[in-house]
Every structure is written in structure tokens, then in C-alpha cells.
Amino acid sequence: MFQYTIRRILLMIPTMLGITIMVFSISRLAPGDPVSMLLGPEATLNTERGTEIREAQMRQYGLDKPIPVQYVIWLKHIICLDFGQSFKHHRPVIELIKERLPITVSLNLIAFTIIYLVAIPLGVTSALNHKGWFDRGSSLVLFILWSLPTMWAGQMMIGYLCSPEHISWFPPSGLSSNNADTMAFFPWLADRIWHIILPVTCMTYTGFAYLTKLLRAGMLDNLRMDYIRTAKAKGLSTFVVIFRHALRNSIIPIITIMAAILPAMFGGSLIIEKIFTIPGMGLLAFEAVTTRDYNVIMAVATIAGVLNLTGLLLADIAYALVDPRISFEGGE
């Protein structure tokens, strides 16, 4: 296990190089540049003064060099954890990341926890009541939830649950009220929960709908296996048969899916944070792409790549911990 973990960590280095080269090249080759965005429409006029200013700005930011040279310079700075300056915010990118990353990570961890807390008991209950009213009803509801686009659902929630014209139960944007800084801890906590209910709901419903269906299918397959009948014949209790044998084998695909859910959730944060105006990494990335803020784009891509690769590694390790038949030392 230790050697496998080390090999996987070393393999993350060329993978990260490939990710950063691809993102760096695409962002540089895309139409527009941060200097043109900063100078505004006047800079696009083909005047001598405008051209001189633009060329001076390009030299100042090192954007006049060939793309491979720019990448090598960026890579040297990244090794020292220097993400450079934001063209839009005129601040070090690392400061922006420190402000925004905890918001996105906390939202995703809350959503991730809720997804598994809902999906596991719901999937087990549906499988144990196969073809019953609970199974049929929950399957219909989960299928509908799975089909709803997150962007549409978020807009509908704001329109119907945050509007004085309908039901104004929740705030439409932000993470806290304007006077949150003056609140005591518990009122502040209640205010924060009130603000994140709708964003977290948008981030969770497709995830637990998918995992519930997956776990239900796995449980049904395992409950029909011979080893389950053998366990029942040995006189083991229903609780032990279901939760120690059937659920343990059924949950392996759920753990491997974890690696796919984490990247998808961080990607989905971009939409959710934009819809609910949450100042997290998603909104920062969206603004960076629209303003061609290259350094912020690369910082977000690098951090997202590291988180995704780490998620894949943790999923593989958890896979071996759940299924003792799997060994990374000599193959399965």
C-alpha cells in the first residue's frame, strides 16, 4: 500500500504538468487578453497612442513573450507557490485563493456529507422494499430529481422561494446578512445556515439521486447472491446479513464514484456560486475566464487538478480498505 501510494503521488506530477500545459495553452490561444480587458474598448482603436500603451502593458506582464516561454516562467513561480498578480483585482492571486477556497471547500464538504447521509439509508431501504410502494415512489422522485438541471433548479428556487411576489423564505444571494459581523455565534450560525440552504440543496439533489439508484442496484444484486443465502442459513441476524455482508459489498462502487463526484461538485460550484452570488472559487473562476485573468485561471486549474487527483488516490485507497481481496502490491 505504501509503495503504491508513493507511485501514485509521483504519477501525479506528469499528470499535473499535462493539465497545466493544456489549460495554459487554451487560455492564451483564446480570443482576447487581460490587457485589452483592462484598457477597455478605446484600446482596440488602431491609434498610435493606444498601440504603444497596449504594447507597454504586454511587456510589463510578460505577455509579449512566446507561449512556451511564458509557461516556463509561470512554472518556475508555481514551484515557489507564487501564483502571480491578478490582472483584474490587482492583488496577489494567493490572497484571493485564501479568501475564496475555504468557502467553496466548506460548501462542497457539507453537500458531499449530505449526499452520502441521504443516499446510503435511502438506497438500502429501497432495496429491502423492492417493488413496494416506498421503492416505487422513491424511484420516481429520484428519477425526477436526477433529470432536473442544476442551473434551472437554482433559478426556480430564487424565483419562487426568494421573491416577495411568491414566497420570500430565503435570501437570494450571499453567504450572510449585512449585519452578520455584529451577531453572536449562534445567531451568526443560524444566519449562515439560512443563506446556504438553497445553494447546498442545488449541489446535493442530483448526487444523492444518482448514488441512491446505484446503491439500490448493488444491494439487489448482492441480496440475490449465494453467500447471502448461506449467511441466512447459518442463522445470522438480518442486521448482520444486510449491513455486514450485503451493504459492505454494495458500497464499493459508491466509494469509487466518490472520486468522480468530488470533481463534478467542484465544477458545479462554478454554476451554483454564480447563481447565488457566493464569493467562492467558482465565482472567482467565472470572473477570471470572462476577464482573461490568466494567473487566476491557472491558479484555479492547478488547485482543482490537485484536488481531483487527490480524490482519485483516496478513492483507490478506500477501495482496498473496504475490499480485502484487493492488494496493490501484487495486483488483485
GROMACS .gro file of C-alpha atoms in nm, residues 19-328:
model
  310
   19ILE     CA    1  -0.326   1.959  -1.715
   20THR     CA    2  -0.145   2.290  -1.671
   21ILE     CA    3   0.003   2.283  -2.024
   22MET     CA    4  -0.340   2.224  -2.173
   23VAL     CA    5  -0.514   2.495  -1.965
   24PHE     CA    6  -0.227   2.740  -2.018
   25SER     CA    7  -0.231   2.690  -2.396
   26ILE     CA    8  -0.609   2.714  -2.430
   27SER     CA    9  -0.632   3.028  -2.214
   28ARG     CA   10  -0.352   3.201  -2.411
   29LEU     CA   11  -0.488   3.100  -2.753
   30ALA     CA   12  -0.846   3.205  -2.674
   31PRO     CA   13  -0.960   3.538  -2.824
   32GLY     CA   14  -0.890   3.844  -2.609
   33ASP     CA   15  -0.630   3.915  -2.344
   34PRO     CA   16  -0.630   4.077  -1.998
   35VAL     CA   17  -0.458   4.396  -2.122
   36SER     CA   18  -0.734   4.465  -2.374
   37MET     CA   19  -0.991   4.398  -2.099
   38LEU     CA   20  -0.815   4.641  -1.863
   39LEU     CA   21  -0.774   4.920  -2.119
   40GLY     CA   22  -1.131   4.893  -2.243
   41PRO     CA   23  -1.277   4.948  -2.591
   42GLU     CA   24  -1.058   5.251  -2.654
   43ALA     CA   25  -0.752   5.026  -2.664
   44THR     CA   26  -0.895   4.840  -2.960
   45LEU     CA   27  -0.882   5.156  -3.167
   46ASN     CA   28  -0.589   5.140  -3.402
   47THR     CA   29  -0.430   5.461  -3.282
   48GLU     CA   30  -0.059   5.502  -3.228
   49ARG     CA   31  -0.101   5.603  -2.865
   50GLY     CA   32  -0.333   5.313  -2.791
   51THR     CA   33  -0.095   5.068  -2.953
   52GLU     CA   34   0.201   5.198  -2.751
   53ILE     CA   35   0.011   5.171  -2.425
   54ARG     CA   36  -0.103   4.819  -2.506
   55GLU     CA   37   0.246   4.702  -2.602
   56ALA     CA   38   0.391   4.853  -2.285
   57GLN     CA   39   0.132   4.673  -2.074
   58MET     CA   40   0.201   4.346  -2.255
   59ARG     CA   41   0.574   4.380  -2.184
   60GLN     CA   42   0.506   4.466  -1.819
   61TYR     CA   43   0.306   4.147  -1.766
   62GLY     CA   44   0.537   3.933  -1.982
   63LEU     CA   45   0.261   3.861  -2.231
   64ASP     CA   46   0.475   3.965  -2.528
   65LYS     CA   47   0.690   3.651  -2.497
   66PRO     CA   48   0.615   3.323  -2.682
   67ILE     CA   49   0.363   3.097  -2.507
   68PRO     CA   50   0.619   2.822  -2.422
   69VAL     CA   51   0.845   3.083  -2.258
   70GLN     CA   52   0.551   3.224  -2.064
   71TYR     CA   53   0.467   2.871  -1.943
   72VAL     CA   54   0.823   2.803  -1.824
   73ILE     CA   55   0.827   3.133  -1.633
   74TRP     CA   56   0.487   3.054  -1.477
   75LEU     CA   57   0.606   2.703  -1.383
   76LYS     CA   58   0.916   2.842  -1.208
   77HIS     CA   59   0.695   3.069  -0.998
   78ILE     CA   60   0.448   2.788  -0.919
   79ILE     CA   61   0.726   2.574  -0.774
   80CYS     CA   62   0.769   2.851  -0.516
   81LEU     CA   63   0.387   2.868  -0.471
   82ASP     CA   64   0.385   3.210  -0.636
   83PHE     CA   65   0.065   3.236  -0.842
   84GLY     CA   66   0.142   3.594  -0.950
   85GLN     CA   67  -0.082   3.901  -0.951
   86SER     CA   68  -0.444   3.916  -1.055
   87PHE     CA   69  -0.492   4.139  -1.359
   88LYS     CA   70  -0.847   4.224  -1.253
   89HIS     CA   71  -0.815   4.260  -0.876
   90HIS     CA   72  -0.454   4.393  -0.871
   91ARG     CA   73  -0.379   4.168  -0.575
   92PRO     CA   74  -0.168   3.855  -0.529
   93VAL     CA   75  -0.363   3.554  -0.652
   94ILE     CA   76  -0.269   3.356  -0.342
   95GLU     CA   77  -0.457   3.610  -0.127
   96LEU     CA   78  -0.769   3.568  -0.341
   97ILE     CA   79  -0.738   3.190  -0.315
   98LYS     CA   80  -0.705   3.208   0.065
   99GLU     CA   81  -1.025   3.412   0.082
  100ARG     CA   82  -1.232   3.207  -0.165
  101LEU     CA   83  -1.111   2.846  -0.127
  102PRO     CA   84  -1.245   2.787   0.230
  103ILE     CA   85  -1.593   2.895   0.116
  104THR     CA   86  -1.601   2.652  -0.177
  105VAL     CA   87  -1.444   2.366   0.018
  106SER     CA   88  -1.685   2.406   0.311
  107LEU     CA   89  -1.988   2.416   0.080
  108ASN     CA   90  -1.870   2.105  -0.105
  109LEU     CA   91  -1.791   1.914   0.214
  110ILE     CA   92  -2.138   1.993   0.352
  111ALA     CA   93  -2.300   1.886   0.025
  112PHE     CA   94  -2.081   1.576  -0.001
  113THR     CA   95  -2.171   1.467   0.353
  114ILE     CA   96  -2.543   1.521   0.293
  115ILE     CA   97  -2.529   1.322  -0.033
  116TYR     CA   98  -2.391   1.012   0.139
  117LEU     CA   99  -2.606   1.052   0.451
  118VAL     CA  100  -2.917   1.055   0.234
  119ALA     CA  101  -2.812   0.807  -0.037
  120ILE     CA  102  -2.698   0.515   0.180
  121PRO     CA  103  -3.007   0.470   0.402
  122LEU     CA  104  -3.240   0.555   0.113
  123GLY     CA  105  -3.074   0.304  -0.119
  124VAL     CA  106  -3.076   0.028   0.144
  125THR     CA  107  -3.441   0.092   0.233
  126SER     CA  108  -3.544   0.091  -0.133
  127ALA     CA  109  -3.364  -0.239  -0.195
  128LEU     CA  110  -3.519  -0.403   0.113
  129ASN     CA  111  -3.865  -0.289  -0.004
  130HIS     CA  112  -3.809  -0.396  -0.364
  131LYS     CA  113  -4.119  -0.330  -0.578
  132GLY     CA  114  -4.301  -0.198  -0.272
  133TRP     CA  115  -4.473   0.142  -0.256
  134PHE     CA  116  -4.167   0.303  -0.095
  135ASP     CA  117  -3.936   0.167  -0.363
  136ARG     CA  118  -4.161   0.274  -0.650
  137GLY     CA  119  -4.234   0.619  -0.501
  138SER     CA  120  -3.872   0.696  -0.415
  139SER     CA  121  -3.755   0.574  -0.757
  140LEU     CA  122  -3.996   0.813  -0.929
  141VAL     CA  123  -3.892   1.109  -0.713
  142LEU     CA  124  -3.521   1.032  -0.755
  143PHE     CA  125  -3.556   0.999  -1.130
  144ILE     CA  126  -3.725   1.340  -1.146
  145LEU     CA  127  -3.455   1.497  -0.927
  146TRP     CA  128  -3.180   1.342  -1.136
  147SER     CA  129  -3.335   1.489  -1.450
  148LEU     CA  130  -3.355   1.847  -1.322
  149PRO     CA  131  -3.072   2.072  -1.447
  150THR     CA  132  -2.898   2.244  -1.157
  151MET     CA  133  -2.895   2.583  -1.327
  152TRP     CA  134  -3.271   2.570  -1.391
  153ALA     CA  135  -3.344   2.447  -1.038
  154GLY     CA  136  -3.137   2.729  -0.886
  155GLN     CA  137  -3.315   2.993  -1.089
  156MET     CA  138  -3.655   2.846  -0.997
  157MET     CA  139  -3.564   2.841  -0.627
  158ILE     CA  140  -3.463   3.206  -0.638
  159GLY     CA  141  -3.773   3.298  -0.834
  160TYR     CA  142  -4.025   3.116  -0.613
  161LEU     CA  143  -3.860   3.094  -0.269
  162CYS     CA  144  -3.671   3.424  -0.254
  163SER     CA  145  -3.917   3.661  -0.418
  164PRO     CA  146  -4.175   3.881  -0.238
  165GLU     CA  147  -4.411   3.804  -0.527
  166HIS     CA  148  -4.424   3.436  -0.423
  167ILE     CA  149  -4.258   3.306  -0.103
  168SER     CA  150  -3.973   3.504   0.046
  169TRP     CA  151  -3.832   3.237   0.279
  170PHE     CA  152  -3.466   3.251   0.185
  171PRO     CA  153  -3.214   3.517   0.079
  172PRO     CA  154  -3.141   3.512  -0.295
  173SER     CA  155  -2.767   3.572  -0.271
  174GLY     CA  156  -2.462   3.588  -0.048
  175LEU     CA  157  -2.344   3.386   0.249
  176SER     CA  158  -2.459   3.606   0.536
  177SER     CA  159  -2.663   3.914   0.620
  178ASN     CA  160  -2.515   4.263   0.617
  179ASN     CA  161  -2.509   4.280   0.997
  180ALA     CA  162  -2.356   3.932   1.041
  181ASP     CA  163  -2.034   4.076   1.184
  182THR     CA  164  -2.223   4.216   1.484
  183MET     CA  165  -2.405   3.888   1.562
  184ALA     CA  166  -2.321   3.645   1.841
  185PHE     CA  167  -2.202   3.299   1.736
  186PHE     CA  168  -2.532   3.107   1.733
  187PRO     CA  169  -2.735   3.381   1.559
  188TRP     CA  170  -2.447   3.410   1.309
  189LEU     CA  171  -2.451   3.032   1.257
  190ALA     CA  172  -2.828   3.032   1.204
  191ASP     CA  173  -2.793   3.318   0.957
  192ARG     CA  174  -2.520   3.131   0.764
  193ILE     CA  175  -2.730   2.811   0.751
  194TRP     CA  176  -3.028   3.015   0.631
  195HIS     CA  177  -2.818   3.153   0.346
  196ILE     CA  178  -2.667   2.822   0.229
  197ILE     CA  179  -2.981   2.606   0.237
  198LEU     CA  180  -3.071   2.672  -0.128
  199PRO     CA  181  -2.715   2.652  -0.270
  200VAL     CA  182  -2.645   2.327  -0.083
  201THR     CA  183  -2.978   2.186  -0.196
  202CYS     CA  184  -2.883   2.256  -0.557
  203MET     CA  185  -2.546   2.090  -0.503
  204THR     CA  186  -2.685   1.773  -0.346
  205TYR     CA  187  -3.006   1.656  -0.509
  206THR     CA  188  -2.856   1.513  -0.829
  207GLY     CA  189  -2.573   1.350  -0.633
  208PHE     CA  190  -2.786   1.160  -0.383
  209ALA     CA  191  -3.040   1.070  -0.654
  210TYR     CA  192  -2.765   0.905  -0.858
  211LEU     CA  193  -2.593   0.734  -0.565
  212THR     CA  194  -2.920   0.606  -0.424
  213LYS     CA  195  -3.006   0.436  -0.752
  214LEU     CA  196  -2.655   0.293  -0.773
  215LEU     CA  197  -2.661   0.159  -0.417
  216ARG     CA  198  -3.011   0.016  -0.462
  217ALA     CA  199  -2.900  -0.177  -0.771
  218GLY     CA  200  -2.589  -0.306  -0.591
  219MET     CA  201  -2.789  -0.415  -0.288
  220LEU     CA  202  -3.041  -0.602  -0.503
  221ASP     CA  203  -2.760  -0.788  -0.682
  222ASN     CA  204  -2.589  -0.884  -0.358
  223LEU     CA  205  -2.909  -0.986  -0.180
  224ARG     CA  206  -2.958  -1.249  -0.454
  225MET     CA  207  -2.607  -1.393  -0.414
  226ASP     CA  208  -2.539  -1.739  -0.271
  227TYR     CA  209  -2.326  -1.607   0.013
  228ILE     CA  210  -2.626  -1.412   0.144
  229ARG     CA  211  -2.839  -1.726   0.144
  230THR     CA  212  -2.555  -1.910   0.317
  231ALA     CA  213  -2.530  -1.639   0.581
  232LYS     CA  214  -2.904  -1.662   0.646
  233ALA     CA  215  -2.882  -2.042   0.663
  234LYS     CA  216  -2.608  -2.013   0.926
  235GLY     CA  217  -2.856  -1.830   1.146
  236LEU     CA  218  -2.702  -1.483   1.127
  237SER     CA  219  -2.934  -1.200   1.216
  238THR     CA  220  -3.095  -0.991   0.943
  239PHE     CA  221  -2.897  -0.687   1.060
  240VAL     CA  222  -2.565  -0.870   1.021
  241VAL     CA  223  -2.659  -1.015   0.681
  242ILE     CA  224  -2.765  -0.679   0.542
  243PHE     CA  225  -2.515  -0.438   0.693
  244ARG     CA  226  -2.207  -0.656   0.735
  245HIS     CA  227  -2.230  -0.859   0.415
  246ALA     CA  228  -2.465  -0.712   0.154
  247LEU     CA  229  -2.406  -0.343   0.225
  248ARG     CA  230  -2.030  -0.381   0.253
  249ASN     CA  231  -2.002  -0.532  -0.094
  250SER     CA  232  -2.260  -0.295  -0.240
  251ILE     CA  233  -2.086   0.014  -0.114
  252ILE     CA  234  -1.763  -0.047  -0.309
  253PRO     CA  235  -1.895   0.117  -0.628
  254ILE     CA  236  -2.021   0.406  -0.416
  255ILE     CA  237  -1.668   0.467  -0.288
  256THR     CA  238  -1.519   0.458  -0.637
  257ILE     CA  239  -1.786   0.704  -0.752
  258MET     CA  240  -1.661   0.939  -0.481
  259ALA     CA  241  -1.364   1.025  -0.700
  260ALA     CA  242  -1.597   1.130  -0.980
  261ILE     CA  243  -1.840   1.318  -0.757
  262LEU     CA  244  -1.578   1.542  -0.599
  263PRO     CA  245  -1.452   1.690  -0.930
  264ALA     CA  246  -1.809   1.722  -1.055
  265MET     CA  247  -1.911   1.905  -0.740
  266PHE     CA  248  -1.622   2.150  -0.764
  267GLY     CA  249  -1.712   2.208  -1.127
  268GLY     CA  250  -2.075   2.252  -1.034
  269SER     CA  251  -1.976   2.508  -0.771
  270LEU     CA  252  -1.897   2.746  -1.056
  271ILE     CA  253  -2.264   2.749  -1.161
  272ILE     CA  254  -2.406   2.750  -0.809
  273GLU     CA  255  -2.178   3.028  -0.686
  274LYS     CA  256  -2.260   3.237  -0.992
  275ILE     CA  257  -2.637   3.190  -0.950
  276PHE     CA  258  -2.639   3.265  -0.575
  277THR     CA  259  -2.355   3.522  -0.589
  278ILE     CA  260  -2.140   3.331  -0.342
  279PRO     CA  261  -1.783   3.465  -0.328
  280GLY     CA  262  -1.611   3.128  -0.368
  281MET     CA  263  -1.366   2.970  -0.609
  282GLY     CA  264  -1.639   2.908  -0.866
  283LEU     CA  265  -1.734   3.273  -0.893
  284LEU     CA  266  -1.366   3.369  -0.895
  285ALA     CA  267  -1.301   3.126  -1.181
  286PHE     CA  268  -1.602   3.252  -1.376
  287GLU     CA  269  -1.487   3.613  -1.344
  288ALA     CA  270  -1.130   3.515  -1.436
  289VAL     CA  271  -1.242   3.341  -1.756
  290THR     CA  272  -1.462   3.632  -1.866
  291THR     CA  273  -1.185   3.889  -1.799
  292ARG     CA  274  -0.898   3.667  -1.924
  293ASP     CA  275  -0.730   3.690  -1.584
  294TYR     CA  276  -0.465   3.434  -1.678
  295ASN     CA  277  -0.295   3.398  -1.341
  296VAL     CA  278  -0.624   3.335  -1.161
  297ILE     CA  279  -0.733   3.086  -1.428
  298MET     CA  280  -0.411   2.890  -1.388
  299ALA     CA  281  -0.428   2.901  -1.008
  300VAL     CA  282  -0.784   2.769  -1.005
  301ALA     CA  283  -0.700   2.499  -1.262
  302THR     CA  284  -0.393   2.390  -1.066
  303ILE     CA  285  -0.576   2.368  -0.734
  304ALA     CA  286  -0.872   2.189  -0.894
  305GLY     CA  287  -0.634   1.943  -1.061
  306VAL     CA  288  -0.457   1.866  -0.734
  307LEU     CA  289  -0.788   1.818  -0.551
  308ASN     CA  290  -0.921   1.590  -0.824
  309LEU     CA  291  -0.609   1.373  -0.836
  310THR     CA  292  -0.606   1.355  -0.458
  311GLY     CA  293  -0.970   1.244  -0.466
  312LEU     CA  294  -0.884   0.966  -0.711
  313LEU     CA  295  -0.596   0.849  -0.490
  314LEU     CA  296  -0.813   0.849  -0.175
  315ALA     CA  297  -1.084   0.656  -0.359
  316ASP     CA  298  -0.833   0.385  -0.460
  317ILE     CA  299  -0.706   0.357  -0.103
  318ALA     CA  300  -1.060   0.339   0.034
  319TYR     CA  301  -1.141   0.074  -0.227
  320ALA     CA  302  -0.865  -0.150  -0.089
  321LEU     CA  303  -0.970  -0.087   0.271
  322VAL     CA  304  -1.331  -0.187   0.202
  323ASP     CA  305  -1.248  -0.493  -0.011
  324PRO     CA  306  -0.968  -0.702   0.148
  325ARG     CA  307  -0.939  -0.909  -0.174
  326ILE     CA  308  -0.772  -0.614  -0.344
  327SER     CA  309  -0.398  -0.576  -0.300
  328PHE     CA  310  -0.192  -0.306  -0.467
   0.00000   0.00000   0.00000
